[in-house]
Amino acid sequence: MRRARRWRLSSPLPQWGTIPLAPFPPSRHKPASMASLPNLLNRLAARPRLCAPVLGALAATGFEPLHLWPLTLLALAGLIALIAQASSAKQAMLIGWLFGVGHFTIGDNWIATAFTFQAKMPIWMGWVAVFGLSLYLAIYPALAALAAWRFARANYGALVTGFAGWWIVTEWLRSWVFSGFAWNPLGMVALGPFSRPGLAALAPWMGTYALSGLVVLLAGAWLIALLRRKPDGRGVLLVLVPVCLMLLPGGGSGTQGTVPFTLVQPDIRQADLDNPAKWESQFVKITGLSAAKSPGTDRLVLWPESGVPDYLREGYPTYWYDGTTFGGDPALARQRLGWVLGKGAMLLTGTTDLEMSKGEVIAGRNVVTALDSTGTIRGSYAKAHLVPGGEYLPLREWLEPIGLSRLVPGDLDFWPGPGPRTMDLGPWGKAGVQICYEIIFSGQVADRAHRPDYIFNPSNDGWFGSWGPPQHLAQARMRAIEEGLPVLRATTTGISAVIDADGVIRQYVPRHQSGRLDGLVPPAHAPTLFAWAGNMLPLGWAILLLALSLVATRPRRG
């Protein structure tokens, strides 16, 4: 057997998982099929530049819509093994980066579909954008791999716990650096099917990013079980415990709330959404789906993002109203909406407001407007987390000259709102709002000083192919679990859903179907630990794991 490097321990510590970081030795206690596994691992470790991106791509299959979480655990186990065998910090970082390139290219492939709706750019640019974004996002697993190799490479126990802790830190960084792109944190693979939260039931006490660290720990347990010298009960536990945790039973309480709602999915396809010739027929379709079953009953009516093409506020230049349904009369537009929905209705719908300066329009706001049955605006919320390249073009002065533009039609950028806020709608409850993409940002979806009764998440997922909508829905479920708040999600083309405070989907409308959901808004839970502490909670778990990693690196005395 090749001699261990100087920094490796000469003998393993007694705790679990403290196998020295040496080449993977076959064991005479194992059957031939098992004895060949270390040889296979050694062959893989000899080709890290080839293996790392393949493992990253396999890890992405644990997300929706495939949800092949065992492959994610196996891929992460392989990644940890590659990091363990890295000969230098530079090689460990390269392994982490290549893993990330494969991981994000597959997991975020839905972004390419958005380019098929933008005539100014060729469709092939979509895959260029996906790959380019992945080159950046891969920096974060690269940093986690580098830090784990640098500070926790004494043995596998230290490496696994250290890598889990650093993964939490780097995933949290990914959520806010350069405005953040928090799509598909690793903890999403722990979310169960529609009827149960699975291991994600721990999110109220951990937060999503700490849940990602737990997934790394479970993958490390599988790796350590494979590396043990002989089969025994401890090895069996290391294999079975992750499986049992990932398959945790449980579901929502099923208790009912008191606020009636009608949630509408009109199934307006993206190719038709911005066509003025079809706005009137779209209005007839969405209002027909929203008609009251019992006239005069107080109820919420929930429409998706882009639910109303008209400007609902006065004061804009006349030409901005041209081509809208009511020919430049926003008061008439509001009155018509109130009239068709009927007495007792409170409409929450996506629309657009404009920003003015010196009589000219200079920017837009992606907003949700609350409108009562008299046509009176009762409140509004402006989207705070805007989509780069979709709602504004970063570095516009550099990118426009080379032919790049926003995916959403229009030359004006949208401006962000101030962040989470709660609208008190009286008998219709206290509504928190997160528009589309905003719901993916853990710890940033509710006003902690004025806790809402529920979160309304209008969206337009018609851009994002077949992988984006189920991934988006899954992240809305995770926000419900973390915050202990129900989430009501209305989309143009699906998947619309009613999610209770346990993350269980009580009702939904599938993709590419029109329909409505009626019921009572599920009740909220008491504020969770995460709702109180926010992302300081997962960072606390990261510190604990890093401390345990340091303890595991200390040699045994005596």
Short mmCIF file of N, CA and C in Angstrom, two decimals, residues 86-250:
data_model
loop_
_atom_site.label_atom_id
_atom_site.label_comp_id
_atom_site.label_asym_id
_atom_site.label_seq_id
_atom_site.Cartn_x
_atom_site.Cartn_y
_atom_site.Cartn_z
N ALA A 86 -7.06 14.60 -3.38
CA ALA A 86 -6.41 15.71 -4.06
C ALA A 86 -5.00 15.91 -3.52
N SER A 87 -4.06 16.20 -4.41
CA SER A 87 -2.66 16.34 -4.02
C SER A 87 -2.30 17.74 -3.58
N SER A 88 -3.20 18.70 -3.82
CA SER A 88 -2.91 20.08 -3.45
C SER A 88 -4.21 20.86 -3.29
N ALA A 89 -4.10 22.02 -2.67
CA ALA A 89 -5.28 22.88 -2.52
C ALA A 89 -5.81 23.29 -3.88
N LYS A 90 -4.92 23.56 -4.82
CA LYS A 90 -5.34 23.95 -6.17
C LYS A 90 -6.15 22.84 -6.83
N GLN A 91 -5.71 21.59 -6.67
CA GLN A 91 -6.44 20.48 -7.27
C GLN A 91 -7.79 20.28 -6.59
N ALA A 92 -7.85 20.42 -5.27
CA ALA A 92 -9.12 20.29 -4.56
C ALA A 92 -10.12 21.35 -5.03
N MET A 93 -9.64 22.57 -5.21
CA MET A 93 -10.52 23.64 -5.67
C MET A 93 -11.00 23.37 -7.09
N LEU A 94 -10.10 22.87 -7.95
CA LEU A 94 -10.48 22.55 -9.33
C LEU A 94 -11.54 21.45 -9.35
N ILE A 95 -11.39 20.45 -8.49
CA ILE A 95 -12.38 19.37 -8.41
C ILE A 95 -13.74 19.92 -8.02
N GLY A 96 -13.77 20.78 -7.00
CA GLY A 96 -15.04 21.39 -6.59
C GLY A 96 -15.66 22.24 -7.67
N TRP A 97 -14.81 22.96 -8.41
CA TRP A 97 -15.32 23.83 -9.48
C TRP A 97 -15.90 23.00 -10.63
N LEU A 98 -15.19 21.96 -11.04
CA LEU A 98 -15.69 21.10 -12.12
C LEU A 98 -16.98 20.40 -11.72
N PHE A 99 -17.06 19.97 -10.46
CA PHE A 99 -18.30 19.40 -9.94
C PHE A 99 -19.44 20.41 -10.09
N GLY A 100 -19.17 21.65 -9.70
CA GLY A 100 -20.20 22.69 -9.78
C GLY A 100 -20.63 22.99 -11.21
N VAL A 101 -19.69 22.97 -12.16
CA VAL A 101 -20.05 23.23 -13.56
C VAL A 101 -21.05 22.18 -14.04
N GLY A 102 -20.77 20.90 -13.77
CA GLY A 102 -21.71 19.86 -14.17
C GLY A 102 -23.03 19.96 -13.43
N HIS A 103 -22.95 20.28 -12.14
CA HIS A 103 -24.14 20.34 -11.30
C HIS A 103 -25.09 21.43 -11.74
N PHE A 104 -24.58 22.63 -11.95
CA PHE A 104 -25.45 23.76 -12.28
C PHE A 104 -25.88 23.75 -13.75
N THR A 105 -25.06 23.20 -14.63
CA THR A 105 -25.47 23.12 -16.03
C THR A 105 -26.71 22.24 -16.17
N ILE A 106 -26.73 21.11 -15.47
CA ILE A 106 -27.89 20.22 -15.54
C ILE A 106 -29.05 20.78 -14.72
N GLY A 107 -28.79 21.21 -13.50
CA GLY A 107 -29.87 21.67 -12.63
C GLY A 107 -30.58 22.91 -13.13
N ASP A 108 -29.85 23.80 -13.82
CA ASP A 108 -30.42 25.07 -14.29
C ASP A 108 -30.69 25.05 -15.79
N ASN A 109 -30.84 23.87 -16.38
CA ASN A 109 -31.00 23.80 -17.83
C ASN A 109 -32.26 24.51 -18.32
N TRP A 110 -33.25 24.70 -17.44
CA TRP A 110 -34.50 25.36 -17.81
C TRP A 110 -34.29 26.80 -18.28
N ILE A 111 -33.19 27.41 -17.86
CA ILE A 111 -32.93 28.81 -18.26
C ILE A 111 -32.82 28.92 -19.77
N ALA A 112 -32.31 27.89 -20.43
CA ALA A 112 -32.14 27.94 -21.88
C ALA A 112 -33.47 28.14 -22.60
N THR A 113 -34.55 27.60 -22.03
CA THR A 113 -35.86 27.71 -22.67
C THR A 113 -36.31 29.15 -22.77
N ALA A 114 -35.91 29.99 -21.82
CA ALA A 114 -36.34 31.39 -21.83
C ALA A 114 -35.91 32.11 -23.10
N PHE A 115 -34.79 31.70 -23.68
CA PHE A 115 -34.29 32.39 -24.87
C PHE A 115 -35.13 32.08 -26.11
N THR A 116 -35.96 31.06 -26.04
CA THR A 116 -36.81 30.75 -27.19
C THR A 116 -37.94 31.76 -27.35
N PHE A 117 -38.16 32.61 -26.34
CA PHE A 117 -39.23 33.62 -26.40
C PHE A 117 -38.72 35.02 -26.68
N GLN A 118 -37.42 35.15 -26.97
CA GLN A 118 -36.83 36.45 -27.22
C GLN A 118 -36.31 36.49 -28.65
N ALA A 119 -37.01 37.24 -29.51
CA ALA A 119 -36.68 37.26 -30.94
C ALA A 119 -35.36 37.95 -31.22
N LYS A 120 -34.89 38.81 -30.30
CA LYS A 120 -33.69 39.58 -30.57
C LYS A 120 -32.41 38.77 -30.39
N MET A 121 -32.51 37.59 -29.77
CA MET A 121 -31.33 36.78 -29.53
C MET A 121 -31.57 35.37 -30.06
N PRO A 122 -30.55 34.73 -30.61
CA PRO A 122 -30.72 33.37 -31.13
C PRO A 122 -30.95 32.37 -30.01
N ILE A 123 -31.66 31.28 -30.34
CA ILE A 123 -32.01 30.28 -29.33
C ILE A 123 -30.76 29.64 -28.73
N TRP A 124 -29.72 29.44 -29.56
CA TRP A 124 -28.52 28.78 -29.05
C TRP A 124 -27.85 29.57 -27.92
N MET A 125 -28.16 30.88 -27.85
CA MET A 125 -27.60 31.69 -26.77
C MET A 125 -28.07 31.22 -25.40
N GLY A 126 -29.22 30.51 -25.37
CA GLY A 126 -29.72 30.01 -24.10
C GLY A 126 -28.75 29.06 -23.42
N TRP A 127 -28.19 28.13 -24.20
CA TRP A 127 -27.25 27.18 -23.61
C TRP A 127 -25.91 27.84 -23.30
N VAL A 128 -25.55 28.84 -24.07
CA VAL A 128 -24.35 29.61 -23.73
C VAL A 128 -24.55 30.29 -22.37
N ALA A 129 -25.75 30.86 -22.17
CA ALA A 129 -26.05 31.53 -20.91
C ALA A 129 -26.04 30.54 -19.74
N VAL A 130 -26.63 29.36 -19.93
CA VAL A 130 -26.65 28.35 -18.87
C VAL A 130 -25.23 27.95 -18.49
N PHE A 131 -24.41 27.66 -19.49
CA PHE A 131 -23.04 27.24 -19.22
C PHE A 131 -22.24 28.38 -18.59
N GLY A 132 -22.42 29.59 -19.12
CA GLY A 132 -21.70 30.73 -18.55
C GLY A 132 -22.07 30.98 -17.10
N LEU A 133 -23.37 30.89 -16.80
CA LEU A 133 -23.79 31.05 -15.41
C LEU A 133 -23.21 29.96 -14.53
N SER A 134 -23.14 28.74 -15.05
CA SER A 134 -22.59 27.62 -14.28
C SER A 134 -21.12 27.82 -13.97
N LEU A 135 -20.38 28.43 -14.91
CA LEU A 135 -18.96 28.70 -14.65
C LEU A 135 -18.80 29.61 -13.43
N TYR A 136 -19.73 30.55 -13.27
CA TYR A 136 -19.69 31.41 -12.09
C TYR A 136 -20.18 30.69 -10.84
N LEU A 137 -21.35 30.05 -10.92
CA LEU A 137 -21.92 29.41 -9.73
C LEU A 137 -21.01 28.31 -9.18
N ALA A 138 -20.22 27.70 -10.05
CA ALA A 138 -19.32 26.63 -9.61
C ALA A 138 -18.23 27.12 -8.66
N ILE A 139 -18.05 28.43 -8.60
CA ILE A 139 -17.06 28.98 -7.66
C ILE A 139 -17.40 28.59 -6.22
N TYR A 140 -18.68 28.50 -5.91
CA TYR A 140 -19.07 28.26 -4.51
C TYR A 140 -18.75 26.84 -4.05
N PRO A 141 -19.09 25.77 -4.77
CA PRO A 141 -18.58 24.46 -4.35
C PRO A 141 -17.06 24.37 -4.41
N ALA A 142 -16.43 25.13 -5.32
CA ALA A 142 -14.96 25.14 -5.36
C ALA A 142 -14.39 25.70 -4.06
N LEU A 143 -14.99 26.77 -3.55
CA LEU A 143 -14.53 27.34 -2.29
C LEU A 143 -14.75 26.38 -1.13
N ALA A 144 -15.89 25.67 -1.13
CA ALA A 144 -16.15 24.69 -0.06
C ALA A 144 -15.12 23.57 -0.11
N ALA A 145 -14.79 23.09 -1.32
CA ALA A 145 -13.80 22.03 -1.45
C ALA A 145 -12.42 22.50 -1.01
N LEU A 146 -12.07 23.71 -1.40
CA LEU A 146 -10.77 24.27 -1.00
C LEU A 146 -10.65 24.38 0.51
N ALA A 147 -11.67 24.95 1.15
CA ALA A 147 -11.62 25.14 2.60
C ALA A 147 -11.60 23.80 3.34
N ALA A 148 -12.39 22.83 2.85
CA ALA A 148 -12.40 21.52 3.50
C ALA A 148 -11.03 20.85 3.38
N TRP A 149 -10.42 20.91 2.20
CA TRP A 149 -9.10 20.30 2.02
C TRP A 149 -8.05 21.00 2.89
N ARG A 150 -8.15 22.32 2.96
CA ARG A 150 -7.14 23.08 3.70
C ARG A 150 -7.22 22.87 5.20
N PHE A 151 -8.44 22.77 5.74
CA PHE A 151 -8.60 22.78 7.20
C PHE A 151 -9.08 21.46 7.79
N ALA A 152 -9.47 20.48 6.95
CA ALA A 152 -10.12 19.30 7.52
C ALA A 152 -9.70 18.01 6.83
N ARG A 153 -8.43 17.88 6.44
CA ARG A 153 -8.06 16.72 5.66
C ARG A 153 -7.32 15.66 6.47
N ALA A 154 -7.45 15.67 7.78
CA ALA A 154 -6.76 14.68 8.61
C ALA A 154 -7.33 13.29 8.44
N ASN A 155 -8.65 13.18 8.30
CA ASN A 155 -9.31 11.88 8.16
C ASN A 155 -10.70 12.13 7.59
N TYR A 156 -11.40 11.05 7.26
CA TYR A 156 -12.70 11.23 6.61
C TYR A 156 -13.76 11.83 7.53
N GLY A 157 -13.69 11.53 8.82
CA GLY A 157 -14.65 12.14 9.74
C GLY A 157 -14.52 13.65 9.75
N ALA A 158 -13.26 14.13 9.82
CA ALA A 158 -13.02 15.57 9.80
C ALA A 158 -13.39 16.17 8.45
N LEU A 159 -13.06 15.46 7.37
CA LEU A 159 -13.33 16.00 6.04
C LEU A 159 -14.83 16.12 5.77
N VAL A 160 -15.59 15.11 6.15
CA VAL A 160 -17.03 15.14 5.90
C VAL A 160 -17.70 16.27 6.67
N THR A 161 -17.40 16.38 7.98
CA THR A 161 -18.03 17.44 8.77
C THR A 161 -17.56 18.81 8.34
N GLY A 162 -16.27 18.93 8.00
CA GLY A 162 -15.76 20.22 7.54
C GLY A 162 -16.36 20.63 6.22
N PHE A 163 -16.46 19.67 5.29
CA PHE A 163 -17.05 19.99 3.98
C PHE A 163 -18.51 20.37 4.12
N ALA A 164 -19.24 19.69 5.01
CA ALA A 164 -20.65 20.05 5.25
C ALA A 164 -20.77 21.47 5.79
N GLY A 165 -19.92 21.83 6.74
CA GLY A 165 -19.96 23.17 7.30
C GLY A 165 -19.62 24.24 6.27
N TRP A 166 -18.57 23.99 5.47
CA TRP A 166 -18.19 24.98 4.47
C TRP A 166 -19.21 25.06 3.34
N TRP A 167 -19.89 23.93 3.05
CA TRP A 167 -20.94 23.99 2.03
C TRP A 167 -22.07 24.92 2.48
N ILE A 168 -22.44 24.86 3.74
CA ILE A 168 -23.47 25.76 4.26
C ILE A 168 -23.05 27.22 4.06
N VAL A 169 -21.82 27.52 4.42
CA VAL A 169 -21.34 28.90 4.32
C VAL A 169 -21.34 29.38 2.88
N THR A 170 -20.83 28.56 1.96
CA THR A 170 -20.74 29.00 0.57
C THR A 170 -22.10 29.07 -0.09
N GLU A 171 -23.03 28.20 0.30
CA GLU A 171 -24.37 28.29 -0.26
C GLU A 171 -25.07 29.56 0.22
N TRP A 172 -24.85 29.93 1.48
CA TRP A 172 -25.39 31.20 1.98
C TRP A 172 -24.79 32.37 1.21
N LEU A 173 -23.49 32.32 0.93
CA LEU A 173 -22.86 33.38 0.13
C LEU A 173 -23.50 33.46 -1.25
N ARG A 174 -23.76 32.32 -1.86
CA ARG A 174 -24.38 32.30 -3.20
C ARG A 174 -25.74 32.98 -3.20
N SER A 175 -26.42 33.03 -2.06
CA SER A 175 -27.76 33.60 -2.00
C SER A 175 -27.77 35.12 -2.01
N TRP A 176 -26.61 35.77 -1.82
CA TRP A 176 -26.64 37.23 -1.78
C TRP A 176 -25.49 37.94 -2.52
N VAL A 177 -24.38 37.27 -2.79
CA VAL A 177 -23.28 37.92 -3.50
C VAL A 177 -23.73 38.27 -4.92
N PHE A 178 -23.46 39.49 -5.38
CA PHE A 178 -23.89 39.99 -6.69
C PHE A 178 -25.41 39.85 -6.86
N SER A 179 -26.14 40.17 -5.84
CA SER A 179 -27.60 40.12 -5.74
C SER A 179 -28.13 38.71 -5.50
N GLY A 180 -27.28 37.69 -5.69
CA GLY A 180 -27.64 36.33 -5.31
C GLY A 180 -28.37 35.56 -6.38
N PHE A 181 -28.09 34.25 -6.41
CA PHE A 181 -28.86 33.32 -7.23
C PHE A 181 -28.98 32.04 -6.40
N ALA A 182 -30.07 31.96 -5.64
CA ALA A 182 -30.23 30.90 -4.64
C ALA A 182 -30.99 29.69 -5.16
N TRP A 183 -31.14 29.58 -6.47
CA TRP A 183 -31.93 28.48 -7.05
C TRP A 183 -31.29 27.13 -6.70
N ASN A 184 -32.12 26.17 -6.31
CA ASN A 184 -31.70 24.80 -6.05
C ASN A 184 -30.56 24.66 -5.05
N PRO A 185 -30.74 25.14 -3.83
CA PRO A 185 -29.78 24.75 -2.80
C PRO A 185 -29.84 23.23 -2.61
N LEU A 186 -28.74 22.65 -2.19
CA LEU A 186 -28.64 21.20 -2.11
C LEU A 186 -29.71 20.58 -1.21
N GLY A 187 -30.15 21.33 -0.20
CA GLY A 187 -31.17 20.82 0.72
C GLY A 187 -32.49 20.51 0.05
N MET A 188 -32.70 20.98 -1.18
CA MET A 188 -33.97 20.71 -1.86
C MET A 188 -34.16 19.22 -2.16
N VAL A 189 -33.07 18.46 -2.24
CA VAL A 189 -33.23 17.02 -2.51
C VAL A 189 -33.84 16.31 -1.31
N ALA A 190 -33.85 16.96 -0.14
CA ALA A 190 -34.42 16.35 1.06
C ALA A 190 -35.93 16.52 1.16
N LEU A 191 -36.52 17.29 0.24
CA LEU A 191 -37.96 17.54 0.28
C LEU A 191 -38.72 16.34 -0.25
N GLY A 192 -39.73 15.91 0.50
CA GLY A 192 -40.51 14.75 0.10
C GLY A 192 -41.54 15.07 -0.97
N PRO A 193 -42.36 14.08 -1.34
CA PRO A 193 -43.41 14.29 -2.34
C PRO A 193 -44.49 15.22 -1.82
N PHE A 194 -45.49 15.49 -2.68
CA PHE A 194 -46.52 16.49 -2.36
C PHE A 194 -47.16 16.26 -0.99
N SER A 195 -47.33 15.01 -0.59
CA SER A 195 -48.12 14.71 0.61
C SER A 195 -47.32 14.73 1.91
N ARG A 196 -46.00 14.90 1.84
CA ARG A 196 -45.20 14.92 3.07
C ARG A 196 -43.92 15.70 2.84
N PRO A 197 -43.40 16.33 3.89
CA PRO A 197 -42.19 17.14 3.72
C PRO A 197 -40.90 16.33 3.68
N GLY A 198 -40.91 15.08 4.17
CA GLY A 198 -39.67 14.30 4.21
C GLY A 198 -38.68 14.89 5.21
N LEU A 199 -37.39 14.76 4.90
CA LEU A 199 -36.36 15.28 5.80
C LEU A 199 -36.43 16.80 5.93
N ALA A 200 -37.07 17.47 4.96
CA ALA A 200 -37.22 18.92 5.04
C ALA A 200 -38.08 19.35 6.22
N ALA A 201 -38.73 18.41 6.91
CA ALA A 201 -39.47 18.75 8.13
C ALA A 201 -38.55 19.35 9.19
N LEU A 202 -37.23 19.16 9.05
CA LEU A 202 -36.27 19.74 10.00
C LEU A 202 -35.94 21.20 9.69
N ALA A 203 -36.42 21.71 8.56
CA ALA A 203 -36.06 23.07 8.15
C ALA A 203 -36.43 24.14 9.18
N PRO A 204 -37.55 24.04 9.93
CA PRO A 204 -37.83 25.09 10.92
C PRO A 204 -36.75 25.24 11.99
N TRP A 205 -35.98 24.17 12.23
CA TRP A 205 -34.92 24.21 13.25
C TRP A 205 -33.53 24.33 12.64
N MET A 206 -33.44 24.33 11.32
CA MET A 206 -32.14 24.35 10.67
C MET A 206 -32.02 25.44 9.61
N GLY A 207 -33.06 25.63 8.82
CA GLY A 207 -32.97 26.47 7.64
C GLY A 207 -32.49 25.64 6.46
N THR A 208 -32.78 26.11 5.26
CA THR A 208 -32.47 25.34 4.06
C THR A 208 -30.98 25.10 3.88
N TYR A 209 -30.15 26.10 4.15
CA TYR A 209 -28.72 25.94 3.90
C TYR A 209 -28.11 24.94 4.88
N ALA A 210 -28.56 24.89 6.11
CA ALA A 210 -28.09 23.86 7.04
C ALA A 210 -28.61 22.49 6.63
N LEU A 211 -29.80 22.45 6.05
CA LEU A 211 -30.32 21.18 5.53
C LEU A 211 -29.40 20.67 4.41
N SER A 212 -28.84 21.58 3.62
CA SER A 212 -27.86 21.19 2.61
C SER A 212 -26.64 20.55 3.26
N GLY A 213 -26.19 21.13 4.37
CA GLY A 213 -25.08 20.53 5.09
C GLY A 213 -25.40 19.14 5.60
N LEU A 214 -26.64 18.95 6.04
CA LEU A 214 -27.06 17.62 6.51
C LEU A 214 -27.03 16.61 5.36
N VAL A 215 -27.43 17.03 4.16
CA VAL A 215 -27.36 16.14 2.99
C VAL A 215 -25.92 15.72 2.74
N VAL A 216 -24.97 16.65 2.87
CA VAL A 216 -23.56 16.31 2.72
C VAL A 216 -23.14 15.29 3.78
N LEU A 217 -23.58 15.47 5.01
CA LEU A 217 -23.26 14.51 6.07
C LEU A 217 -23.79 13.12 5.74
N LEU A 218 -25.00 13.04 5.23
CA LEU A 218 -25.57 11.74 4.89
C LEU A 218 -24.78 11.08 3.76
N ALA A 219 -24.36 11.89 2.78
CA ALA A 219 -23.52 11.35 1.72
C ALA A 219 -22.19 10.86 2.27
N GLY A 220 -21.64 11.61 3.22
CA GLY A 220 -20.38 11.20 3.85
C GLY A 220 -20.54 9.90 4.63
N ALA A 221 -21.70 9.72 5.24
CA ALA A 221 -21.95 8.46 5.95
C ALA A 221 -21.91 7.27 4.99
N TRP A 222 -22.48 7.44 3.81
CA TRP A 222 -22.42 6.36 2.81
C TRP A 222 -20.98 6.09 2.39
N LEU A 223 -20.20 7.14 2.18
CA LEU A 223 -18.81 6.95 1.77
C LEU A 223 -18.03 6.20 2.85
N ILE A 224 -18.20 6.61 4.09
CA ILE A 224 -17.46 5.97 5.19
C ILE A 224 -17.88 4.52 5.34
N ALA A 225 -19.16 4.23 5.13
CA ALA A 225 -19.62 2.83 5.19
C ALA A 225 -18.93 2.01 4.10
N LEU A 226 -18.75 2.58 2.92
CA LEU A 226 -18.09 1.86 1.83
C LEU A 226 -16.61 1.64 2.11
N LEU A 227 -16.00 2.53 2.89
CA LEU A 227 -14.56 2.46 3.12
C LEU A 227 -14.18 1.64 4.36
N ARG A 228 -15.15 1.18 5.11
CA ARG A 228 -14.83 0.41 6.31
C ARG A 228 -14.18 -0.90 5.94
N ARG A 229 -13.27 -1.37 6.79
CA ARG A 229 -12.47 -2.55 6.47
C ARG A 229 -13.27 -3.84 6.50
N LYS A 230 -14.35 -3.89 7.26
CA LYS A 230 -15.14 -5.13 7.34
C LYS A 230 -16.59 -4.78 7.58
N PRO A 231 -17.50 -5.62 7.06
CA PRO A 231 -18.93 -5.35 7.29
C PRO A 231 -19.32 -5.63 8.72
N ASP A 232 -20.05 -4.70 9.34
CA ASP A 232 -20.54 -4.89 10.70
C ASP A 232 -21.77 -4.02 10.90
N GLY A 233 -22.32 -4.06 12.11
CA GLY A 233 -23.53 -3.30 12.39
C GLY A 233 -23.36 -1.81 12.22
N ARG A 234 -22.16 -1.30 12.53
CA ARG A 234 -21.93 0.13 12.39
C ARG A 234 -22.00 0.56 10.93
N GLY A 235 -21.41 -0.25 10.07
CA GLY A 235 -21.48 0.06 8.64
C GLY A 235 -22.89 0.02 8.11
N VAL A 236 -23.68 -0.96 8.58
CA VAL A 236 -25.08 -1.05 8.15
C VAL A 236 -25.84 0.19 8.58
N LEU A 237 -25.58 0.66 9.80
CA LEU A 237 -26.25 1.87 10.28
C LEU A 237 -25.89 3.07 9.42
N LEU A 238 -24.62 3.18 9.02
CA LEU A 238 -24.19 4.30 8.20
C LEU A 238 -24.90 4.31 6.85
N VAL A 239 -25.29 3.15 6.38
CA VAL A 239 -26.02 3.07 5.12
C VAL A 239 -27.51 3.34 5.32
N LEU A 240 -28.09 2.74 6.36
CA LEU A 240 -29.54 2.78 6.52
C LEU A 240 -30.06 4.09 7.12
N VAL A 241 -29.29 4.70 8.01
CA VAL A 241 -29.78 5.92 8.66
C VAL A 241 -30.09 7.01 7.63
N PRO A 242 -29.20 7.30 6.65
CA PRO A 242 -29.57 8.30 5.64
C PRO A 242 -30.84 7.94 4.88
N VAL A 243 -31.01 6.66 4.56
CA VAL A 243 -32.21 6.24 3.83
C VAL A 243 -33.45 6.50 4.66
N CYS A 244 -33.40 6.10 5.94
CA CYS A 244 -34.57 6.30 6.81
C CYS A 244 -34.90 7.77 7.00
N LEU A 245 -33.86 8.60 7.14
CA LEU A 245 -34.11 10.03 7.31
C LEU A 245 -34.72 10.65 6.05
N MET A 246 -34.21 10.26 4.89
CA MET A 246 -34.73 10.82 3.65
C MET A 246 -36.18 10.40 3.40
N LEU A 247 -36.59 9.30 3.99
CA LEU A 247 -37.95 8.79 3.78
C LEU A 247 -38.84 9.04 4.99
N LEU A 248 -38.52 10.08 5.77
CA LEU A 248 -39.33 10.37 6.96
C LEU A 248 -40.81 10.49 6.60
N PRO A 249 -41.67 9.84 7.35
CA PRO A 249 -43.11 10.01 7.11
C PRO A 249 -43.60 11.33 7.67
N GLY A 250 -44.88 11.52 7.63
CA GLY A 250 -45.46 12.73 8.19
C GLY A 250 -46.16 13.55 7.13
#
